[in-house]
Short mmCIF file of C-alpha atoms in Angstrom, two decimals:
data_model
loop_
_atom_site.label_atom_id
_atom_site.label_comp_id
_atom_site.label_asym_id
_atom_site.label_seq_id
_atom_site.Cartn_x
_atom_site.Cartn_y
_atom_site.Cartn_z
CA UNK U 14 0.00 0.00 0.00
CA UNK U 15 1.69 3.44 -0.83
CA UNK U 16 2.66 5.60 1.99
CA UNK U 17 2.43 8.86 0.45
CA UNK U 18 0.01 10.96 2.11
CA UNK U 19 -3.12 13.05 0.36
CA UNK U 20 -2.65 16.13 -1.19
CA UNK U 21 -3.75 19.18 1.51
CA UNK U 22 -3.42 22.72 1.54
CA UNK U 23 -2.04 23.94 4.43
CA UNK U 24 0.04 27.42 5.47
CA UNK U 25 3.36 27.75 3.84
CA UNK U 26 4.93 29.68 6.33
CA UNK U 27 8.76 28.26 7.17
CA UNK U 28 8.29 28.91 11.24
CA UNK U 29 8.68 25.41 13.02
CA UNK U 30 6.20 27.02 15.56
CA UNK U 31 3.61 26.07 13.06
CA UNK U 32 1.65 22.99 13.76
CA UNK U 33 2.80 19.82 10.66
CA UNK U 34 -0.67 19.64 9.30
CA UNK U 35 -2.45 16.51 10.01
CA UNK U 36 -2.93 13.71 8.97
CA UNK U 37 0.60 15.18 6.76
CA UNK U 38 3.40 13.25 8.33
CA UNK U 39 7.39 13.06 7.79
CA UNK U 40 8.84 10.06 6.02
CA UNK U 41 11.09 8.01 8.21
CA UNK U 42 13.93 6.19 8.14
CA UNK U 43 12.41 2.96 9.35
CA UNK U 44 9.31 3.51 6.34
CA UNK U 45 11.98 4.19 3.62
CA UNK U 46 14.00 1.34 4.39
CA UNK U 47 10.55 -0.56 3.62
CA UNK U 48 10.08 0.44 0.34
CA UNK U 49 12.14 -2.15 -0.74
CA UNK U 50 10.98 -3.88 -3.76
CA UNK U 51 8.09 -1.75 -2.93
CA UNK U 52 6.52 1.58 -4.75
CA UNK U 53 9.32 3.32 -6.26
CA UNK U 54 11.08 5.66 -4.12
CA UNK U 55 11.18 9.63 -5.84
CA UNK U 56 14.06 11.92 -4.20
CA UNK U 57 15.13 15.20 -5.75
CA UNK U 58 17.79 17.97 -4.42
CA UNK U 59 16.56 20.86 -2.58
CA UNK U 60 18.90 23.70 -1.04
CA UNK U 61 16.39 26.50 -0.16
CA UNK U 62 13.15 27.02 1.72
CA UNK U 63 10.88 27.52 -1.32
CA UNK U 64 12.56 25.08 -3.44
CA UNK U 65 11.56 22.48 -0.45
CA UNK U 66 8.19 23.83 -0.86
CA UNK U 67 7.51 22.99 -4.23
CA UNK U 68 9.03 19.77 -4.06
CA UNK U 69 8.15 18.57 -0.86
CA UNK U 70 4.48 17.04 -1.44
CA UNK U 71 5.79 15.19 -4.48
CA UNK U 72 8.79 13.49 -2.96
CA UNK U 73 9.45 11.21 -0.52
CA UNK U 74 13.09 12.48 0.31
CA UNK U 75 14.62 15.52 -0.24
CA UNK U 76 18.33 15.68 -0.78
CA UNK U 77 20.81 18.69 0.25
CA UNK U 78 23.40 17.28 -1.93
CA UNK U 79 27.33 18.67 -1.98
CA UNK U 80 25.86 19.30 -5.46
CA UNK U 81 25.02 23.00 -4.32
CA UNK U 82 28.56 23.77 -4.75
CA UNK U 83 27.90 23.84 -8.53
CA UNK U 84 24.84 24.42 -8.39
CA UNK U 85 24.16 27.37 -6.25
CA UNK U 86 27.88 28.33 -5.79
CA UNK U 87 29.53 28.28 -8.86
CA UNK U 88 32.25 25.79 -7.79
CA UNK U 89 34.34 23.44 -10.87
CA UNK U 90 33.27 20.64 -8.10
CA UNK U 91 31.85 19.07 -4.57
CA UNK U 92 35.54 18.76 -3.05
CA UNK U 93 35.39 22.66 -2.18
CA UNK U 94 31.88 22.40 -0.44
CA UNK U 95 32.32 23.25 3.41
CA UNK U 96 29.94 21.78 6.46
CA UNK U 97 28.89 25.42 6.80
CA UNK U 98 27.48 25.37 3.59
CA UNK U 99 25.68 21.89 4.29
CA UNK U 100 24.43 22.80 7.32
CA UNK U 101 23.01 26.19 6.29
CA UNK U 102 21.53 24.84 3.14
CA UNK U 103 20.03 21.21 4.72
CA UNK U 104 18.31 23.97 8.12
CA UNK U 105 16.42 25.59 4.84
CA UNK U 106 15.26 22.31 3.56
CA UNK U 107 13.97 21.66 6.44
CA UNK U 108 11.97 24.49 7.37
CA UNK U 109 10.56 24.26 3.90
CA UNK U 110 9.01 21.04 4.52
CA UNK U 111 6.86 18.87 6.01
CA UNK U 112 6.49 15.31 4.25
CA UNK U 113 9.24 14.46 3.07
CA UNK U 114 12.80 13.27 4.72
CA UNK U 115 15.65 15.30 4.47
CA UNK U 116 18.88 13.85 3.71
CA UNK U 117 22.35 16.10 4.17
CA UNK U 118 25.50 15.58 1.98
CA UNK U 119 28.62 14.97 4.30
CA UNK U 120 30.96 17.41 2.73
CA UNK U 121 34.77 16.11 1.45
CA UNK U 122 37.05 15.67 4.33
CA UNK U 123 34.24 15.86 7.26
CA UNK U 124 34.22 11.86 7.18
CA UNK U 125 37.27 9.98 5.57
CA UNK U 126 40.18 10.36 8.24
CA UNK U 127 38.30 8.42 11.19
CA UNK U 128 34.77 7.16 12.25
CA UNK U 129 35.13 9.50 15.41
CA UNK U 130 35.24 12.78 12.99
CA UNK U 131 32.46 11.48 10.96
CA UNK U 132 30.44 10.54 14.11
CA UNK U 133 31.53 14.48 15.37
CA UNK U 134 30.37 15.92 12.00
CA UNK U 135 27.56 13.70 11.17
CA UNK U 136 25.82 14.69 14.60
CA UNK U 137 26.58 18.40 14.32
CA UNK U 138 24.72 18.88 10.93
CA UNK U 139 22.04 16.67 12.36
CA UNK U 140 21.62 19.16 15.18
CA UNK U 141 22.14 22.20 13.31
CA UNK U 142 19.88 21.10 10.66
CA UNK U 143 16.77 19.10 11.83
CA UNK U 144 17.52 16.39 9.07
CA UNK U 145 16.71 12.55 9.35
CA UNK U 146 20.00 11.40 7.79
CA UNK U 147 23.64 12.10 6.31
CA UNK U 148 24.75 10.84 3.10
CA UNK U 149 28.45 9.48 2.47
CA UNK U 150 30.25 8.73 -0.71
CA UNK U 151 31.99 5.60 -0.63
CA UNK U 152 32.95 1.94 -0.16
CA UNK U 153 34.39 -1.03 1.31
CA UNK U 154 36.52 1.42 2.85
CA UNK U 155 34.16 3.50 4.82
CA UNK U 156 31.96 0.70 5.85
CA UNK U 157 33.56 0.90 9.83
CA UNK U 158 32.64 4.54 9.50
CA UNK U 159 28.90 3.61 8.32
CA UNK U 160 28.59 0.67 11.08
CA UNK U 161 30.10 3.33 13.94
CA UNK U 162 27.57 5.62 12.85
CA UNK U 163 24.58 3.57 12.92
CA UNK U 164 25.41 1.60 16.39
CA UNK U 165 25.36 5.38 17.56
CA UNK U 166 22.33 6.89 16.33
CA UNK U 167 23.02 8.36 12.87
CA UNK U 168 21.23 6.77 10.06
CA UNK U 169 23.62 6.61 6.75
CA UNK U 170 22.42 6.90 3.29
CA UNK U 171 25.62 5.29 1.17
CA UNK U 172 26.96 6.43 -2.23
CA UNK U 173 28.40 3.92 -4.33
CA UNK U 174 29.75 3.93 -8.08
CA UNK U 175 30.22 7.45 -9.59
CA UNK U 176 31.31 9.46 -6.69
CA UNK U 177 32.24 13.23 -7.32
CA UNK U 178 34.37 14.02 -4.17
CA UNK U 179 36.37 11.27 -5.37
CA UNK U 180 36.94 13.32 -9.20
CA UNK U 181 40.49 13.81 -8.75
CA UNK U 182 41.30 10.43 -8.40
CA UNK U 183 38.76 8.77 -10.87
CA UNK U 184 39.72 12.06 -13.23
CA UNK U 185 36.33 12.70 -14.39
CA UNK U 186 32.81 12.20 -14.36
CA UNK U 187 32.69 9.26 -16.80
CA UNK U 188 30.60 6.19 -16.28
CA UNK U 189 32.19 3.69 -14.26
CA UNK U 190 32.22 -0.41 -13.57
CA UNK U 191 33.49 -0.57 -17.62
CA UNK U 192 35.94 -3.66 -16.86
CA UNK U 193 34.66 -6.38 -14.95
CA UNK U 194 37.03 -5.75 -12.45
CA UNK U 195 35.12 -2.15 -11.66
CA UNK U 196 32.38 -3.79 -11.96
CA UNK U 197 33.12 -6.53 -9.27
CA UNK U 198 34.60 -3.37 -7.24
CA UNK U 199 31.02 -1.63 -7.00
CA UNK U 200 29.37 -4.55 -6.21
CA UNK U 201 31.69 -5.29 -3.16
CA UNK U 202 31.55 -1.58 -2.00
CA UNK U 203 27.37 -1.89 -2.23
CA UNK U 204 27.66 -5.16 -0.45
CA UNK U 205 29.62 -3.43 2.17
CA UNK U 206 28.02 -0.28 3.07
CA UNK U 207 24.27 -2.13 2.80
CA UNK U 208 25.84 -4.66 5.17
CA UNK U 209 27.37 -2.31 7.87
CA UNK U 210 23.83 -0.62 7.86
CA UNK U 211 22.95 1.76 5.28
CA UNK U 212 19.37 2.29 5.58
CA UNK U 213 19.29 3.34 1.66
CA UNK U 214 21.93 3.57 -1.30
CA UNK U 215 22.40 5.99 -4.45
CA UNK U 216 24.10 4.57 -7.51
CA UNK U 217 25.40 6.56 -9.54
CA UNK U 218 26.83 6.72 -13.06
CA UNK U 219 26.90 3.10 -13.69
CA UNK U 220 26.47 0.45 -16.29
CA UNK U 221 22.98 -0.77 -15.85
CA UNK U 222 23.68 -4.37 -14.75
CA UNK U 223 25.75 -3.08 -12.10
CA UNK U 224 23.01 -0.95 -10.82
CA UNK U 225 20.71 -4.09 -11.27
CA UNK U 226 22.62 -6.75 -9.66
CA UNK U 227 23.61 -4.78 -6.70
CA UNK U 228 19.45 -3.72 -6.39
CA UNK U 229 18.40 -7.36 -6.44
CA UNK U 230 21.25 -8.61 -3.86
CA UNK U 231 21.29 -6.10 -0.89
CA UNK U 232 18.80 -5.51 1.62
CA UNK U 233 18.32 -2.06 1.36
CA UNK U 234 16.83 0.43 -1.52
CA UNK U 235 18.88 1.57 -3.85
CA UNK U 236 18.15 5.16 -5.74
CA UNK U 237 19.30 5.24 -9.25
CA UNK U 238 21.07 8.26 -10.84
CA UNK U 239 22.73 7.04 -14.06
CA UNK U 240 22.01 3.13 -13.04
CA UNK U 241 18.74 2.08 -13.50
CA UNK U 242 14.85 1.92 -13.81
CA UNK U 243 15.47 -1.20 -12.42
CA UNK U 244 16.47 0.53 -8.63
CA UNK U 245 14.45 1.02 -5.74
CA UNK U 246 14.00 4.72 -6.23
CA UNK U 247 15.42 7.46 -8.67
CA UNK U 248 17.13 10.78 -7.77
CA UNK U 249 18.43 14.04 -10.21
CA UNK U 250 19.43 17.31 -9.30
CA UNK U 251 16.45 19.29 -9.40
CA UNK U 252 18.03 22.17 -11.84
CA UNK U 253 19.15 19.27 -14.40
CA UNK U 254 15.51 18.56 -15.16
CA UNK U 255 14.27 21.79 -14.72
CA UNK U 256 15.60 22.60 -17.60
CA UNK U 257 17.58 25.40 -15.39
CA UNK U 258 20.67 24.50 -17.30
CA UNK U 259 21.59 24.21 -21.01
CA UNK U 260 24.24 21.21 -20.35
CA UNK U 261 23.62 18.24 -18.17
CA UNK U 262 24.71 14.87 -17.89
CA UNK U 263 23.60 11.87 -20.61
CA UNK U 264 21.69 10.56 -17.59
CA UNK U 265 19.33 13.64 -17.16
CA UNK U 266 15.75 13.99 -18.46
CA UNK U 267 14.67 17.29 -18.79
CA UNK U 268 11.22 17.84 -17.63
CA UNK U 269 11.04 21.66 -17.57
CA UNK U 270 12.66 24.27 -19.83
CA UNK U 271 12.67 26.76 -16.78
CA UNK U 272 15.86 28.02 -18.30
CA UNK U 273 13.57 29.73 -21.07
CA UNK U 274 10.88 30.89 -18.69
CA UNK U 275 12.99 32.76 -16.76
CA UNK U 276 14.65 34.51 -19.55
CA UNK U 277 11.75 35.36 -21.24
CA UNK U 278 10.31 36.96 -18.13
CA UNK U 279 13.59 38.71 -17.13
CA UNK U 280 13.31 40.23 -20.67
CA UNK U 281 9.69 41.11 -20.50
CA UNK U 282 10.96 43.46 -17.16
CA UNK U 283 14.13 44.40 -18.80
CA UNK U 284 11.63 46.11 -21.46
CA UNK U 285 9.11 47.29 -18.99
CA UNK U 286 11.67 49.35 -17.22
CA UNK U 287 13.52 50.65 -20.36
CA UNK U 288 10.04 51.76 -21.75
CA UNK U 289 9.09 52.93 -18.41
CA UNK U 290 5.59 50.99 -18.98
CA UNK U 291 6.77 49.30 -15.35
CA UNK U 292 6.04 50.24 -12.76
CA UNK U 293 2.21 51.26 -14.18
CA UNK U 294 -0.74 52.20 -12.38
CA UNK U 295 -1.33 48.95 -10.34
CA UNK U 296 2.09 49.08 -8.68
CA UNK U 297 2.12 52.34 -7.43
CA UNK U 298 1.02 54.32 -4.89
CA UNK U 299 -1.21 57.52 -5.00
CA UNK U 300 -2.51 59.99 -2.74
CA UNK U 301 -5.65 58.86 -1.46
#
């Protein structure tokens, strides 16, 4: 039976002093690790209060990726993308929602070095932010971290495959798990982080049997970016498939042309003021 509540109206206002409209309730991290096999998991990226708005009764997670570092910063990549930034973005997701769980990126170099700096990190954006989980990039290697965090309190969404922190190393953003041995890599990285208790997994940027055999051998959903229709859920950057950007990756869909809108209505105003037809009569103010 799907989980996802009715449709209601309800005030918009971001103050957490407002009441969460009933019966609207926020997704946990016990329900989402139940949608295995189940009704198709939908998680976009959000990294302000009205963005959250407008996705929020459509999704069942919201993600504050490191993705904002391109996205909203300007930045050639994640790696520059500081806690500050993650927590001050994921507290706006938050406050912008109601339904949906919110899920914060783990920044580059706020989890690698020990599981005792990840557990330090991982529990300050949680309290600074409000947000159900933390997401980390990663394998085999980082399973400890995932199993410390866990046993203490922190649910961990992994990142396998494709994983842009690690771009100067794999030197790009190509697809990976080409050679079999890649492709046996993934798989044992999946296997590891599902296993040390990741309640939920994004693949990313893979060949699509990867993305299938690791959904139909570990016990917890996987969300497909670049994998598969095949995986438990599916997650894009909400700007790709806006159509907020003229260049996205092979994997994107767009399902807006925002881009357009917003030009077009930045040159209606453009010619409103230069014609002085704007401001007109019903946006001014006269003497009564």
């Amino acid at each position: 039976m799907s989980t996802r509540p009715q449709t209601l109206t309800f005030d918009t206002s971001t103050s957490r002093a407002n009441p969460t409209p009933q019966p609207m309730k926020r997704l946990t991290v016990p329900r989402i690790r139940q949608r295995k096999g189940g009704e198709p998991l939908v998680m976009l990226t959000a990294y302000t209060v009205r963005m959250a708005q407008l996705l929020d009764p459509h999704c069942d997670m919201l993600l504050v990726g490191d993705s904002l570092g391109q996205v909203i910063y300007g930045l050639p990549h994640t790696v520059a993308v500081t806690m500050e930034m993650m927590a001050a973005h994921g507290a706006a997701v938050v406050r912008g929602s109601y339904h949906a769980a919110v899920i914060v990126d783990m920044p580059f170099g706020s989890y690698e070095a020990s599981p005792e700096l990840a557990f330090a990190n991982a529990a300050h954006l949680l309290k600074e932010t409000g947000a159900a989980a933390v997401k980390i990039e990663g394998g085999r290697v980082l399973a400890p971290t995932v199993e410390f965090l866990t046993s203490r309190g922190i649910p961990v969404m992994a990142h396998v495959g494709l994983t842009p922190q690690a771009v100067n190393i794999l030197g790009g953003y190509g697809v990976r798990g080409k050679s079999p041995e890649e492709a046996k890599s993934i798989v044992e990285d999946a296997v590891a982080m599902s296993e040390a208790g990741a309640f939920s997994m994004v693949i990313e940027g893979v060949l699509e049997p990867i993305a299938i055999e690791i959904t139909n051998k570990i016990a917890c959903p996987t969300i497909g970016i670049g994998a598969s229709a095949q995986c438990d859920g599916q997650v894009l950057v909400t700007e790709d498939m806006l159509g907020l950007f003229d260049r996205v990756p092979k994997f994107v869909k767009k399902f807006g042309n925002m881009g357009a809108s917003v030009e077009d209505a930045v040159r209606e105003y453009a010619s409103g003021v230069r014609d002085r037809s704007f401001p007109g009569p019903d946006q001014l103010y006269q003497p009564a």
